[in-house]
């Protein structure tokens, strides 16, 4: 059976690892696609500054579903990278851990073929006879002769391009994406004034790098709310007692096949009561002063860790939780509760918080909220705030707003996804990403219906897999997806 994996970041390498672990593996003929830079590492874990840390403890990340500490064990057994404090390792180290498996498999198996080019198009062919099988064709370099035929395809294309909320892409001094950070300042002068749009995790990476490598400080980090992510507390193991499939099934049967949002929130509040979480106090703890907010989190690692652990456990089960809600309730959740979930999950390492406090206190970093508009005039960027009489001016703007989620917002930076949407192989989900079957990650095509042998994993599925794009959750999805492939293979041997 011919198999293609399009994209060899976290999801792609996870799929390959799961395929390799099965007894039928050598009966597959596998092509993996990505450019040379990202092959085996992906964008989030590409080679970059050692100051960019993973926001999970090193012992809690792994591509091994059965061994959460495998990455840390790999780190301890290798000699290429060593750091004094390995509690939170640089992101690129995890990329080399992933790449080590790809290189190992490539050397050991002659049924794996590395195609160091981006896939540019994909099309489907199906005969007119009844029950005719669909064949998938993946192409590179926009050339028909560069297309290869497959029985099974995994779409693991990684994150979509960053938002451009103020339509600045292409302008001089505008850096559309902060990665890799060690190339971010290549064309920046020492005298340039720098602003960062966004105060999420990406902006923290930029701040860590720029304050160390740019002499003209301060730099400004700004957004509408001016709030940084929370600080990671002391995490614990959580067992859900109220948000369970059994409770959801009861509600589904009595509410015409959906779980009302208010019912879900009541169950969540009961979970908080079970673990003595002061919910109202925690979700309203921020006072709008980044130093005070960061210091509060650092001073309360126990209760914050319990709260964050609960949210992380809910995210791990978000597939059946999220898809039990009606579309109307999903929209209501996104407006009212998703900001709370985002603010308290994916927290930063404590040492990043301490660095931020230090840089803000000595005046190297300025944090501003209420950003209303950014425009380009006379080779300068003009930042406007409603409560500020005069605007601010900058020579360089680094975009740290995070990746797009909606297909309608994509452009040439996501040409492959745009292409397969244009061919009606995939279709947009109203909450973001593409339509898939929640339980199997099978793509739902507007032209062909459910495509059982086209599997999408990662941020491209964010509408269905809301808040489930962390490494550990992608590994879970990969295990399930590969089990489905081998079930199909066994039936057709």
CSV table of C-alpha atoms in Angstrom, one decimal:
chain,number,residue,atom,x,y,z
A,1,UNK,CA,0.0,0.0,0.0
A,2,UNK,CA,1.3,3.4,-1.0
A,3,UNK,CA,1.2,6.0,1.8
A,4,UNK,CA,2.0,9.8,1.8
A,5,UNK,CA,2.7,12.0,4.8
A,6,UNK,CA,2.5,15.6,3.8
A,7,UNK,CA,4.5,17.6,6.4
A,8,UNK,CA,7.2,16.2,8.7
A,9,UNK,CA,6.8,18.2,11.9
A,10,UNK,CA,5.4,16.9,15.1
A,11,UNK,CA,2.3,15.3,13.5
A,12,UNK,CA,4.2,13.8,10.5
A,13,UNK,CA,6.9,12.3,12.6
A,14,UNK,CA,4.3,11.0,15.1
A,15,UNK,CA,2.5,9.2,12.3
A,16,UNK,CA,5.7,7.7,11.0
A,17,UNK,CA,6.6,6.5,14.5
A,18,UNK,CA,3.2,4.8,14.9
A,19,UNK,CA,3.4,3.2,11.4
A,20,UNK,CA,6.9,1.9,12.2
A,21,UNK,CA,5.8,0.2,15.4
A,22,UNK,CA,3.3,-2.1,13.6
A,23,UNK,CA,4.1,-5.6,12.3
A,24,UNK,CA,2.6,-4.7,8.9
A,25,UNK,CA,5.0,-1.7,8.5
A,26,UNK,CA,7.3,-3.3,5.9
A,27,UNK,CA,4.3,-3.9,3.6
A,28,UNK,CA,3.8,-0.2,3.2
A,29,UNK,CA,5.6,2.1,0.7
A,30,UNK,CA,5.9,5.5,2.4
A,31,UNK,CA,6.8,8.9,0.9
A,32,UNK,CA,7.2,11.8,3.3
A,33,UNK,CA,7.1,15.4,2.1
A,34,UNK,CA,8.7,18.6,3.5
A,35,UNK,CA,11.3,21.2,2.6
A,36,UNK,CA,14.9,20.5,3.8
A,37,UNK,CA,14.8,23.0,6.6
A,38,UNK,CA,11.7,21.6,8.3
A,39,UNK,CA,12.0,17.9,7.4
A,40,UNK,CA,11.8,16.1,10.7
A,41,UNK,CA,11.6,19.2,12.9
A,42,UNK,CA,8.7,21.4,11.7
A,43,UNK,CA,8.5,25.1,12.2
A,44,UNK,CA,7.8,25.3,16.0
A,45,UNK,CA,10.9,23.2,16.7
A,46,UNK,CA,13.2,24.4,14.0
A,47,UNK,CA,16.8,25.4,14.7
A,48,UNK,CA,16.6,28.7,16.6
A,49,UNK,CA,18.0,30.5,19.6
A,50,UNK,CA,18.6,28.5,22.8
A,51,UNK,CA,16.6,31.2,24.7
A,52,UNK,CA,13.4,29.9,23.2
A,53,UNK,CA,12.1,27.4,25.7
A,54,UNK,CA,9.5,24.7,25.5
A,55,UNK,CA,6.6,25.8,27.7
A,56,UNK,CA,6.2,22.2,29.1
A,57,UNK,CA,8.6,20.6,31.5
A,58,UNK,CA,11.1,18.4,29.5
A,59,UNK,CA,9.9,15.3,31.3
A,60,UNK,CA,6.3,15.8,30.2
A,61,UNK,CA,6.9,15.9,26.4
A,62,UNK,CA,7.3,12.8,24.2
A,63,UNK,CA,6.4,11.3,20.9
A,64,UNK,CA,6.0,8.0,22.7
A,65,UNK,CA,2.4,7.5,23.7
A,66,UNK,CA,3.4,5.0,26.4
A,67,UNK,CA,6.4,6.9,27.8
A,68,UNK,CA,5.9,10.6,28.7
A,69,UNK,CA,9.5,11.0,29.6
A,70,UNK,CA,11.1,9.6,26.5
A,71,UNK,CA,12.3,13.0,25.2
A,72,UNK,CA,14.1,13.7,28.4
A,73,UNK,CA,15.7,10.3,28.4
A,74,UNK,CA,16.8,10.9,24.8
A,75,UNK,CA,18.3,14.3,25.9
A,76,UNK,CA,20.2,12.7,28.8
A,77,UNK,CA,21.7,10.0,26.5
A,78,UNK,CA,22.9,12.3,23.8
A,79,UNK,CA,26.0,14.5,23.9
A,80,UNK,CA,25.3,17.2,21.2
A,81,UNK,CA,23.3,19.5,23.4
A,82,UNK,CA,23.8,20.1,27.2
A,83,UNK,CA,22.3,22.8,29.4
A,84,UNK,CA,22.8,23.6,33.0
A,85,UNK,CA,19.1,23.7,33.7
A,86,UNK,CA,17.2,21.1,31.8
A,87,UNK,CA,13.8,21.5,33.5
A,88,UNK,CA,12.6,23.5,30.4
A,89,UNK,CA,14.8,22.8,27.4
A,90,UNK,CA,15.1,25.0,24.3
A,91,UNK,CA,12.6,24.1,21.6
A,92,UNK,CA,15.1,23.2,18.9
A,93,UNK,CA,16.3,20.4,21.1
A,94,UNK,CA,12.9,18.7,20.8
A,95,UNK,CA,13.2,19.2,17.1
A,96,UNK,CA,16.4,17.3,17.0
A,97,UNK,CA,14.8,14.5,19.1
A,98,UNK,CA,12.1,14.2,16.4
A,99,UNK,CA,14.6,14.4,13.6
A,100,UNK,CA,16.7,11.7,15.2
A,101,UNK,CA,13.8,9.2,14.7
A,102,UNK,CA,13.3,10.3,11.1
A,103,UNK,CA,17.0,9.8,10.3
A,104,UNK,CA,17.0,6.5,12.1
A,105,UNK,CA,14.0,5.2,10.1
A,106,UNK,CA,15.4,6.5,6.8
A,107,UNK,CA,18.6,4.6,7.4
A,108,UNK,CA,17.0,1.4,8.6
A,109,UNK,CA,14.1,1.0,6.1
A,110,UNK,CA,14.1,1.1,2.3
A,111,UNK,CA,10.3,1.6,2.2
A,112,UNK,CA,10.6,5.1,3.5
A,113,UNK,CA,11.4,7.8,1.0
A,114,UNK,CA,12.2,11.4,2.0
A,115,UNK,CA,11.0,13.9,-0.6
A,116,UNK,CA,12.7,17.2,0.3
A,117,UNK,CA,10.2,19.4,-1.4
A,118,UNK,CA,6.9,21.0,-0.4
A,119,UNK,CA,3.8,19.4,-1.8
A,120,UNK,CA,2.2,22.0,-4.1
A,121,UNK,CA,-1.0,20.3,-5.3
A,122,UNK,CA,-3.1,17.3,-4.5
A,123,UNK,CA,-5.9,15.9,-6.7
A,124,UNK,CA,-8.2,12.8,-6.5
A,125,UNK,CA,-9.2,10.3,-9.2
A,126,UNK,CA,-12.1,7.9,-9.0
A,127,UNK,CA,-13.6,5.6,-11.6
A,128,UNK,CA,-17.3,5.7,-12.5
A,129,UNK,CA,-17.9,2.1,-11.6
A,130,UNK,CA,-19.8,1.4,-8.4
A,131,UNK,CA,-17.6,1.3,-5.3
A,132,UNK,CA,-14.6,2.5,-7.3
A,133,UNK,CA,-11.7,3.4,-5.0
A,134,UNK,CA,-10.3,6.9,-4.8
A,135,UNK,CA,-6.7,7.4,-5.7
A,136,UNK,CA,-4.8,10.3,-4.3
A,137,UNK,CA,-2.1,12.2,-6.3
A,138,UNK,CA,0.4,14.5,-4.6
A,139,UNK,CA,2.5,16.9,-6.7
A,140,UNK,CA,5.6,19.0,-6.2
A,141,UNK,CA,6.9,22.0,-8.2
A,142,UNK,CA,3.5,22.5,-10.0
A,143,UNK,CA,4.5,19.9,-12.5
A,144,UNK,CA,2.2,17.1,-13.6
A,145,UNK,CA,5.1,14.7,-14.1
A,146,UNK,CA,6.1,15.3,-10.4
A,147,UNK,CA,2.8,13.8,-9.2
A,148,UNK,CA,2.8,10.5,-7.3
A,149,UNK,CA,-0.1,8.2,-6.7
A,150,UNK,CA,-1.2,7.0,-3.2
A,151,UNK,CA,-3.8,4.8,-1.5
A,152,UNK,CA,-3.6,6.6,1.9
A,153,UNK,CA,-2.6,10.2,2.7
A,154,UNK,CA,-1.9,12.0,6.0
A,155,UNK,CA,-2.3,15.8,5.9
A,156,UNK,CA,0.1,16.9,8.6
A,157,UNK,CA,1.0,20.3,7.2
A,158,UNK,CA,1.6,22.1,10.5
A,159,UNK,CA,0.5,25.6,11.6
A,160,UNK,CA,-1.0,28.0,9.1
A,161,UNK,CA,0.7,31.4,8.4
A,162,UNK,CA,0.5,34.2,10.9
A,163,UNK,CA,-2.3,36.7,11.0
A,164,UNK,CA,-1.7,40.1,9.4
A,165,UNK,CA,-4.4,42.1,11.2
A,166,UNK,CA,-3.3,45.5,10.0
A,167,UNK,CA,-2.4,44.4,6.4
A,168,UNK,CA,1.2,45.3,6.7
A,169,UNK,CA,2.7,42.2,4.9
A,170,UNK,CA,5.3,43.2,2.3
A,171,UNK,CA,6.1,46.6,3.8
A,172,UNK,CA,9.7,47.6,4.6
A,173,UNK,CA,10.5,46.9,8.3
A,174,UNK,CA,7.5,44.6,8.8
A,175,UNK,CA,8.6,41.1,9.9
A,176,UNK,CA,5.5,38.9,9.2
A,177,UNK,CA,6.6,36.0,11.4
A,178,UNK,CA,9.1,36.0,14.3
A,179,UNK,CA,10.7,32.6,13.5
A,180,UNK,CA,13.5,31.7,13.4
A,181,UNK,CA,14.3,34.5,15.8
A,182,UNK,CA,18.0,34.4,15.1
A,183,UNK,CA,17.2,35.7,11.5
A,184,UNK,CA,14.6,38.2,12.8
A,185,UNK,CA,17.0,41.1,13.2
A,186,UNK,CA,19.1,40.4,10.1
A,187,UNK,CA,18.0,43.6,8.4
A,188,UNK,CA,17.4,45.7,11.5
A,189,UNK,CA,19.7,48.6,12.4
A,190,UNK,CA,21.0,49.1,15.9
A,191,UNK,CA,19.2,52.5,16.0
A,192,UNK,CA,15.8,51.1,14.9
A,193,UNK,CA,12.9,51.4,17.3
A,194,UNK,CA,11.1,48.0,17.5
A,195,UNK,CA,7.5,47.1,18.4
A,196,UNK,CA,6.0,43.6,18.8
A,197,UNK,CA,2.4,43.2,17.9
A,198,UNK,CA,1.0,40.5,20.3
A,199,UNK,CA,1.6,39.6,23.9
A,200,UNK,CA,1.1,35.8,23.6
A,201,UNK,CA,3.7,33.0,23.7
A,202,UNK,CA,5.3,34.1,20.4
A,203,UNK,CA,5.9,37.6,21.7
A,204,UNK,CA,7.8,36.1,24.7
A,205,UNK,CA,10.2,34.4,22.3
A,206,UNK,CA,10.8,37.6,20.5
A,207,UNK,CA,11.3,39.6,23.8
A,208,UNK,CA,13.8,37.0,25.1
A,209,UNK,CA,15.8,37.2,21.9
A,210,UNK,CA,15.6,41.0,21.1
A,211,UNK,CA,16.6,42.3,24.5
A,212,UNK,CA,19.8,40.2,24.3
A,213,UNK,CA,20.7,41.2,20.8
A,214,UNK,CA,19.4,44.7,20.1
A,215,UNK,CA,21.2,47.6,21.8
A,216,UNK,CA,18.5,50.2,21.2
A,217,UNK,CA,16.1,49.5,24.0
A,218,UNK,CA,13.3,49.6,25.2
A,219,UNK,CA,11.2,47.5,22.8
A,220,UNK,CA,7.4,47.7,23.0
A,221,UNK,CA,5.1,44.7,23.2
A,222,UNK,CA,1.5,45.7,22.5
A,223,UNK,CA,-1.9,44.2,21.9
A,224,UNK,CA,-5.5,45.0,22.6
A,225,UNK,CA,-5.5,43.6,26.1
A,226,UNK,CA,-1.7,43.8,26.9
A,227,UNK,CA,-1.8,40.6,28.9
A,228,UNK,CA,0.9,37.9,28.9
A,229,UNK,CA,0.1,34.2,29.3
A,230,UNK,CA,-0.1,32.7,32.8
A,231,UNK,CA,2.9,31.2,34.6
A,232,UNK,CA,3.1,27.4,34.9
A,233,UNK,CA,2.4,26.2,38.4
A,234,UNK,CA,3.0,22.9,40.1
A,235,UNK,CA,1.0,20.5,37.9
A,236,UNK,CA,-0.8,17.4,39.3
A,237,UNK,CA,-2.6,14.4,37.9
A,238,UNK,CA,-6.3,15.0,37.4
A,239,UNK,CA,-9.1,12.5,37.1
A,240,UNK,CA,-12.3,14.0,35.8
A,241,UNK,CA,-15.3,13.2,38.0
A,242,UNK,CA,-18.1,15.3,36.5
A,243,UNK,CA,-17.1,16.0,32.9
A,244,UNK,CA,-17.3,12.4,31.8
A,245,UNK,CA,-18.6,10.6,28.8
A,246,UNK,CA,-21.2,8.9,31.0
A,247,UNK,CA,-22.6,12.3,32.2
A,248,UNK,CA,-22.5,13.7,28.7
A,249,UNK,CA,-24.3,10.7,27.3
A,250,UNK,CA,-27.1,11.2,29.8
A,251,UNK,CA,-27.4,14.9,28.8
A,252,UNK,CA,-27.3,14.0,25.0
A,253,UNK,CA,-30.2,11.6,25.4
A,254,UNK,CA,-32.4,14.2,27.1
A,255,UNK,CA,-31.4,17.3,25.0
A,256,UNK,CA,-32.0,16.1,21.4
A,257,UNK,CA,-28.4,14.9,20.8
A,258,UNK,CA,-26.5,18.0,22.1
A,259,UNK,CA,-25.1,19.1,25.4
A,260,UNK,CA,-26.2,22.6,26.3
A,261,UNK,CA,-23.3,25.0,27.1
A,262,UNK,CA,-24.8,25.9,30.5
A,263,UNK,CA,-24.8,22.1,31.4
A,264,UNK,CA,-21.2,21.8,30.5
A,265,UNK,CA,-20.2,24.8,32.5
A,266,UNK,CA,-22.1,23.5,35.5
A,267,UNK,CA,-20.1,20.3,35.3
A,268,UNK,CA,-16.9,22.2,35.0
A,269,UNK,CA,-17.8,24.3,38.1
A,270,UNK,CA,-18.3,21.0,40.0
A,271,UNK,CA,-14.8,19.8,38.9
A,272,UNK,CA,-13.4,23.0,40.3
A,273,UNK,CA,-15.3,22.4,43.6
A,274,UNK,CA,-13.9,18.9,43.7
A,275,UNK,CA,-10.3,20.2,43.6
A,276,UNK,CA,-11.0,23.2,45.8
A,277,UNK,CA,-10.2,25.6,43.0
A,278,UNK,CA,-11.4,29.2,43.7
A,279,UNK,CA,-12.6,29.7,40.1
A,280,UNK,CA,-13.9,33.2,40.3
A,281,UNK,CA,-10.8,34.5,42.1
A,282,UNK,CA,-8.5,32.9,39.5
A,283,UNK,CA,-10.2,33.9,36.3
A,284,UNK,CA,-10.4,37.5,37.6
A,285,UNK,CA,-7.0,37.7,39.3
A,286,UNK,CA,-5.3,39.9,36.7
A,287,UNK,CA,-5.2,43.6,37.5
A,288,UNK,CA,-3.8,44.9,34.2
A,289,UNK,CA,-0.3,45.4,35.5
A,290,UNK,CA,2.0,42.8,33.9
A,291,UNK,CA,4.5,42.9,36.8
A,292,UNK,CA,1.8,42.4,39.4
A,293,UNK,CA,0.1,39.7,37.4
A,294,UNK,CA,3.3,37.8,36.8
A,295,UNK,CA,4.3,38.1,40.4
A,296,UNK,CA,0.9,36.8,41.6
A,297,UNK,CA,1.3,33.7,39.4
A,298,UNK,CA,4.8,33.1,40.7
A,299,UNK,CA,3.6,33.4,44.3
A,300,UNK,CA,0.7,30.9,43.9
A,301,UNK,CA,2.2,27.9,42.1
A,302,UNK,CA,0.1,25.3,44.0
A,303,UNK,CA,-3.5,26.5,43.2
A,304,UNK,CA,-2.6,27.7,39.8
A,305,UNK,CA,-1.0,24.3,39.0
A,306,UNK,CA,-4.2,22.5,40.0
A,307,UNK,CA,-6.3,24.9,37.8
A,308,UNK,CA,-3.9,24.5,34.9
A,309,UNK,CA,-3.9,20.7,35.3
A,310,UNK,CA,-7.6,20.6,35.2
A,311,UNK,CA,-7.7,22.7,32.0
A,312,UNK,CA,-5.0,20.5,30.5
A,313,UNK,CA,-7.0,17.4,31.2
A,314,UNK,CA,-10.1,18.9,29.7
A,315,UNK,CA,-8.2,19.8,26.6
A,316,UNK,CA,-7.0,16.2,26.3
A,317,UNK,CA,-10.7,15.2,26.2
A,318,UNK,CA,-11.8,18.2,24.1
A,319,UNK,CA,-12.7,16.1,21.0
A,320,UNK,CA,-15.8,14.6,22.6
A,321,UNK,CA,-16.5,17.6,24.8
A,322,UNK,CA,-16.3,20.2,22.1
A,323,UNK,CA,-18.2,18.2,19.5
A,324,UNK,CA,-21.1,17.5,21.9
A,325,UNK,CA,-22.0,21.2,21.7
A,326,UNK,CA,-24.3,22.8,19.1
A,327,UNK,CA,-22.7,25.2,16.6
A,328,UNK,CA,-24.5,28.1,18.4
A,329,UNK,CA,-23.0,27.0,21.7
A,330,UNK,CA,-19.6,26.6,20.2
A,331,UNK,CA,-19.7,30.2,19.0
A,332,UNK,CA,-20.9,31.3,22.5
A,333,UNK,CA,-18.1,29.4,24.1
A,334,UNK,CA,-15.5,31.0,21.8
A,335,UNK,CA,-16.6,34.4,22.8
A,336,UNK,CA,-17.1,33.9,26.6
A,337,UNK,CA,-14.9,31.1,27.7
A,338,UNK,CA,-12.2,30.5,25.2
A,339,UNK,CA,-10.3,33.7,26.3
A,340,UNK,CA,-10.2,32.2,29.9
A,341,UNK,CA,-9.0,28.9,28.6
A,342,UNK,CA,-6.3,30.5,26.5
A,343,UNK,CA,-5.2,32.8,29.3
A,344,UNK,CA,-4.7,29.9,31.7
A,345,UNK,CA,-3.4,27.1,29.5
A,346,UNK,CA,-0.1,26.9,27.6
A,347,UNK,CA,1.6,28.8,30.5
A,348,UNK,CA,5.1,30.1,30.3
A,349,UNK,CA,8.0,28.6,32.4
A,350,UNK,CA,8.6,30.4,35.7
A,351,UNK,CA,12.1,31.5,34.6
A,352,UNK,CA,10.6,33.3,31.6
A,353,UNK,CA,8.3,35.1,33.9
A,354,UNK,CA,11.1,36.2,36.2
A,355,UNK,CA,13.1,37.4,33.2
A,356,UNK,CA,10.1,39.4,32.0
A,357,UNK,CA,9.7,41.1,35.3
A,358,UNK,CA,13.4,42.0,35.4
A,359,UNK,CA,13.3,43.4,31.9
A,360,UNK,CA,10.2,45.5,32.5
A,361,UNK,CA,11.4,46.8,35.8
A,362,UNK,CA,14.7,48.0,34.4
A,363,UNK,CA,13.0,49.6,31.4
A,364,UNK,CA,14.1,47.3,28.6
A,365,UNK,CA,10.6,46.2,27.8
A,366,UNK,CA,7.4,48.4,27.7
A,367,UNK,CA,4.0,46.7,27.6
A,368,UNK,CA,1.1,48.6,26.3
A,369,UNK,CA,-2.6,47.7,25.9
A,370,UNK,CA,-5.5,49.2,24.0
A,371,UNK,CA,-3.9,49.0,20.5
A,372,UNK,CA,-6.5,50.3,18.1
A,373,UNK,CA,-4.7,50.6,14.8
A,374,UNK,CA,-1.4,50.4,13.0
A,375,UNK,CA,-0.6,52.1,9.7
A,376,UNK,CA,2.4,52.9,7.6
A,377,UNK,CA,3.3,56.5,6.8
A,378,UNK,CA,6.6,58.1,5.6
A,379,UNK,CA,8.5,54.8,6.2
A,380,UNK,CA,7.4,54.6,9.8
A,381,UNK,CA,4.7,52.6,11.6
A,382,UNK,CA,2.1,54.6,13.4
A,383,UNK,CA,0.5,52.9,16.5
A,384,UNK,CA,-2.7,54.5,17.7
A,385,UNK,CA,-4.3,54.1,21.1
A,386,UNK,CA,-7.8,55.5,21.9
A,387,UNK,CA,-6.7,57.0,25.3
A,388,UNK,CA,-3.4,58.4,24.0
A,389,UNK,CA,-3.3,61.8,22.3
A,390,UNK,CA,-0.2,61.3,20.2
A,391,UNK,CA,0.6,58.0,18.4
A,392,UNK,CA,3.8,56.0,18.8
A,393,UNK,CA,6.3,55.6,15.9
A,394,UNK,CA,8.5,52.6,15.1
A,395,UNK,CA,10.9,51.6,12.3
A,396,UNK,CA,10.5,47.9,12.7
A,397,UNK,CA,7.4,45.8,13.6
A,398,UNK,CA,7.6,42.1,14.5
A,399,UNK,CA,4.3,40.3,14.1
A,400,UNK,CA,3.7,37.9,17.0
A,401,UNK,CA,-0.1,37.6,16.6
A,402,UNK,CA,-0.2,33.8,16.1
A,403,UNK,CA,-1.3,31.6,13.2
A,404,UNK,CA,-4.5,32.1,11.3
A,405,UNK,CA,-7.4,29.7,11.9
A,406,UNK,CA,-9.9,30.4,9.1
A,407,UNK,CA,-9.4,29.2,5.5
A,408,UNK,CA,-11.0,32.4,4.2
A,409,UNK,CA,-8.0,34.4,5.6
A,410,UNK,CA,-5.3,32.3,3.9
A,411,UNK,CA,-3.0,33.6,1.1
A,412,UNK,CA,0.0,32.5,-0.8
A,413,UNK,CA,1.8,31.6,2.4
A,414,UNK,CA,-0.6,28.6,2.7
A,415,UNK,CA,-0.8,27.9,-1.0
A,416,UNK,CA,-1.2,24.1,-0.6
A,417,UNK,CA,-4.2,24.4,1.7
A,418,UNK,CA,-5.7,27.0,-0.6
A,419,UNK,CA,-5.2,24.6,-3.5
A,420,UNK,CA,-6.9,21.6,-2.0
A,421,UNK,CA,-9.8,23.8,-0.8
A,422,UNK,CA,-10.1,25.2,-4.3
A,423,UNK,CA,-10.3,21.6,-5.7
A,424,UNK,CA,-13.0,20.9,-3.1
A,425,UNK,CA,-11.0,18.2,-1.5
A,426,UNK,CA,-11.4,20.0,1.8
A,427,UNK,CA,-13.9,22.5,3.1
A,428,UNK,CA,-13.9,25.1,5.8
A,429,UNK,CA,-15.3,24.4,9.3
A,430,UNK,CA,-17.2,27.4,10.6
A,431,UNK,CA,-15.1,27.4,13.8
A,432,UNK,CA,-11.8,27.2,11.9
A,433,UNK,CA,-9.7,24.8,9.9
A,434,UNK,CA,-11.3,22.1,7.8
A,435,UNK,CA,-14.2,19.7,8.3
A,436,UNK,CA,-13.2,16.3,9.6
A,437,UNK,CA,-14.9,13.4,11.3
A,438,UNK,CA,-14.2,14.1,15.0
A,439,UNK,CA,-13.6,10.5,16.0
A,440,UNK,CA,-11.3,9.5,13.2
A,441,UNK,CA,-9.8,12.7,11.7
A,442,UNK,CA,-11.0,11.6,8.3
A,443,UNK,CA,-11.5,14.6,5.9
A,444,UNK,CA,-15.0,15.5,4.8
A,445,UNK,CA,-14.9,16.8,1.2
A,446,UNK,CA,-17.7,18.9,-0.3
A,447,UNK,CA,-17.3,17.0,-3.5
A,448,UNK,CA,-16.4,13.4,-2.5
A,449,UNK,CA,-18.1,13.2,1.0
A,450,UNK,CA,-16.1,11.5,3.8
A,451,UNK,CA,-12.6,10.5,2.5
A,452,UNK,CA,-11.7,7.5,4.7
A,453,UNK,CA,-8.1,7.4,3.6
A,454,UNK,CA,-7.3,11.1,3.8
A,455,UNK,CA,-6.5,11.9,7.4
A,456,UNK,CA,-5.8,15.4,8.7
A,457,UNK,CA,-4.0,16.0,12.0
A,458,UNK,CA,-2.8,19.3,13.6
A,459,UNK,CA,-3.8,22.9,13.5
A,460,UNK,CA,-5.6,22.5,10.2
A,461,UNK,CA,-8.3,20.7,12.2
A,462,UNK,CA,-8.7,23.4,14.8
A,463,UNK,CA,-12.4,23.8,14.3
A,464,UNK,CA,-13.0,20.2,15.4
A,465,UNK,CA,-10.0,19.7,17.6
A,466,UNK,CA,-10.4,22.9,19.4
A,467,UNK,CA,-7.5,23.6,21.8
A,468,UNK,CA,-6.0,20.1,21.0
A,469,UNK,CA,-2.9,20.9,19.1
A,470,UNK,CA,-0.2,20.4,21.7
A,471,UNK,CA,2.4,17.7,21.2
A,472,UNK,CA,0.9,15.1,23.5
A,473,UNK,CA,-2.6,15.5,22.0
A,474,UNK,CA,-1.2,15.2,18.4
A,475,UNK,CA,0.5,11.9,19.5
A,476,UNK,CA,-2.9,10.6,20.8
A,477,UNK,CA,-4.5,11.5,17.4
A,478,UNK,CA,-1.7,9.8,15.5
A,479,UNK,CA,-2.1,6.5,17.5
A,480,UNK,CA,-5.8,6.4,16.5
A,481,UNK,CA,-5.2,7.4,12.9
A,482,UNK,CA,-2.6,4.7,12.4
A,483,UNK,CA,-4.8,2.0,14.0
A,484,UNK,CA,-7.4,2.9,11.4
A,485,UNK,CA,-4.9,2.6,8.5
A,486,UNK,CA,-3.8,-0.9,9.6
A,487,UNK,CA,-7.4,-2.0,10.1
A,488,UNK,CA,-8.0,-1.1,6.5
A,489,UNK,CA,-4.8,-2.7,5.3
A,490,UNK,CA,-5.6,-5.9,7.1
A,491,UNK,CA,-9.1,-6.0,5.5
A,492,UNK,CA,-7.6,-5.6,2.0
A,493,UNK,CA,-4.5,-7.9,2.1
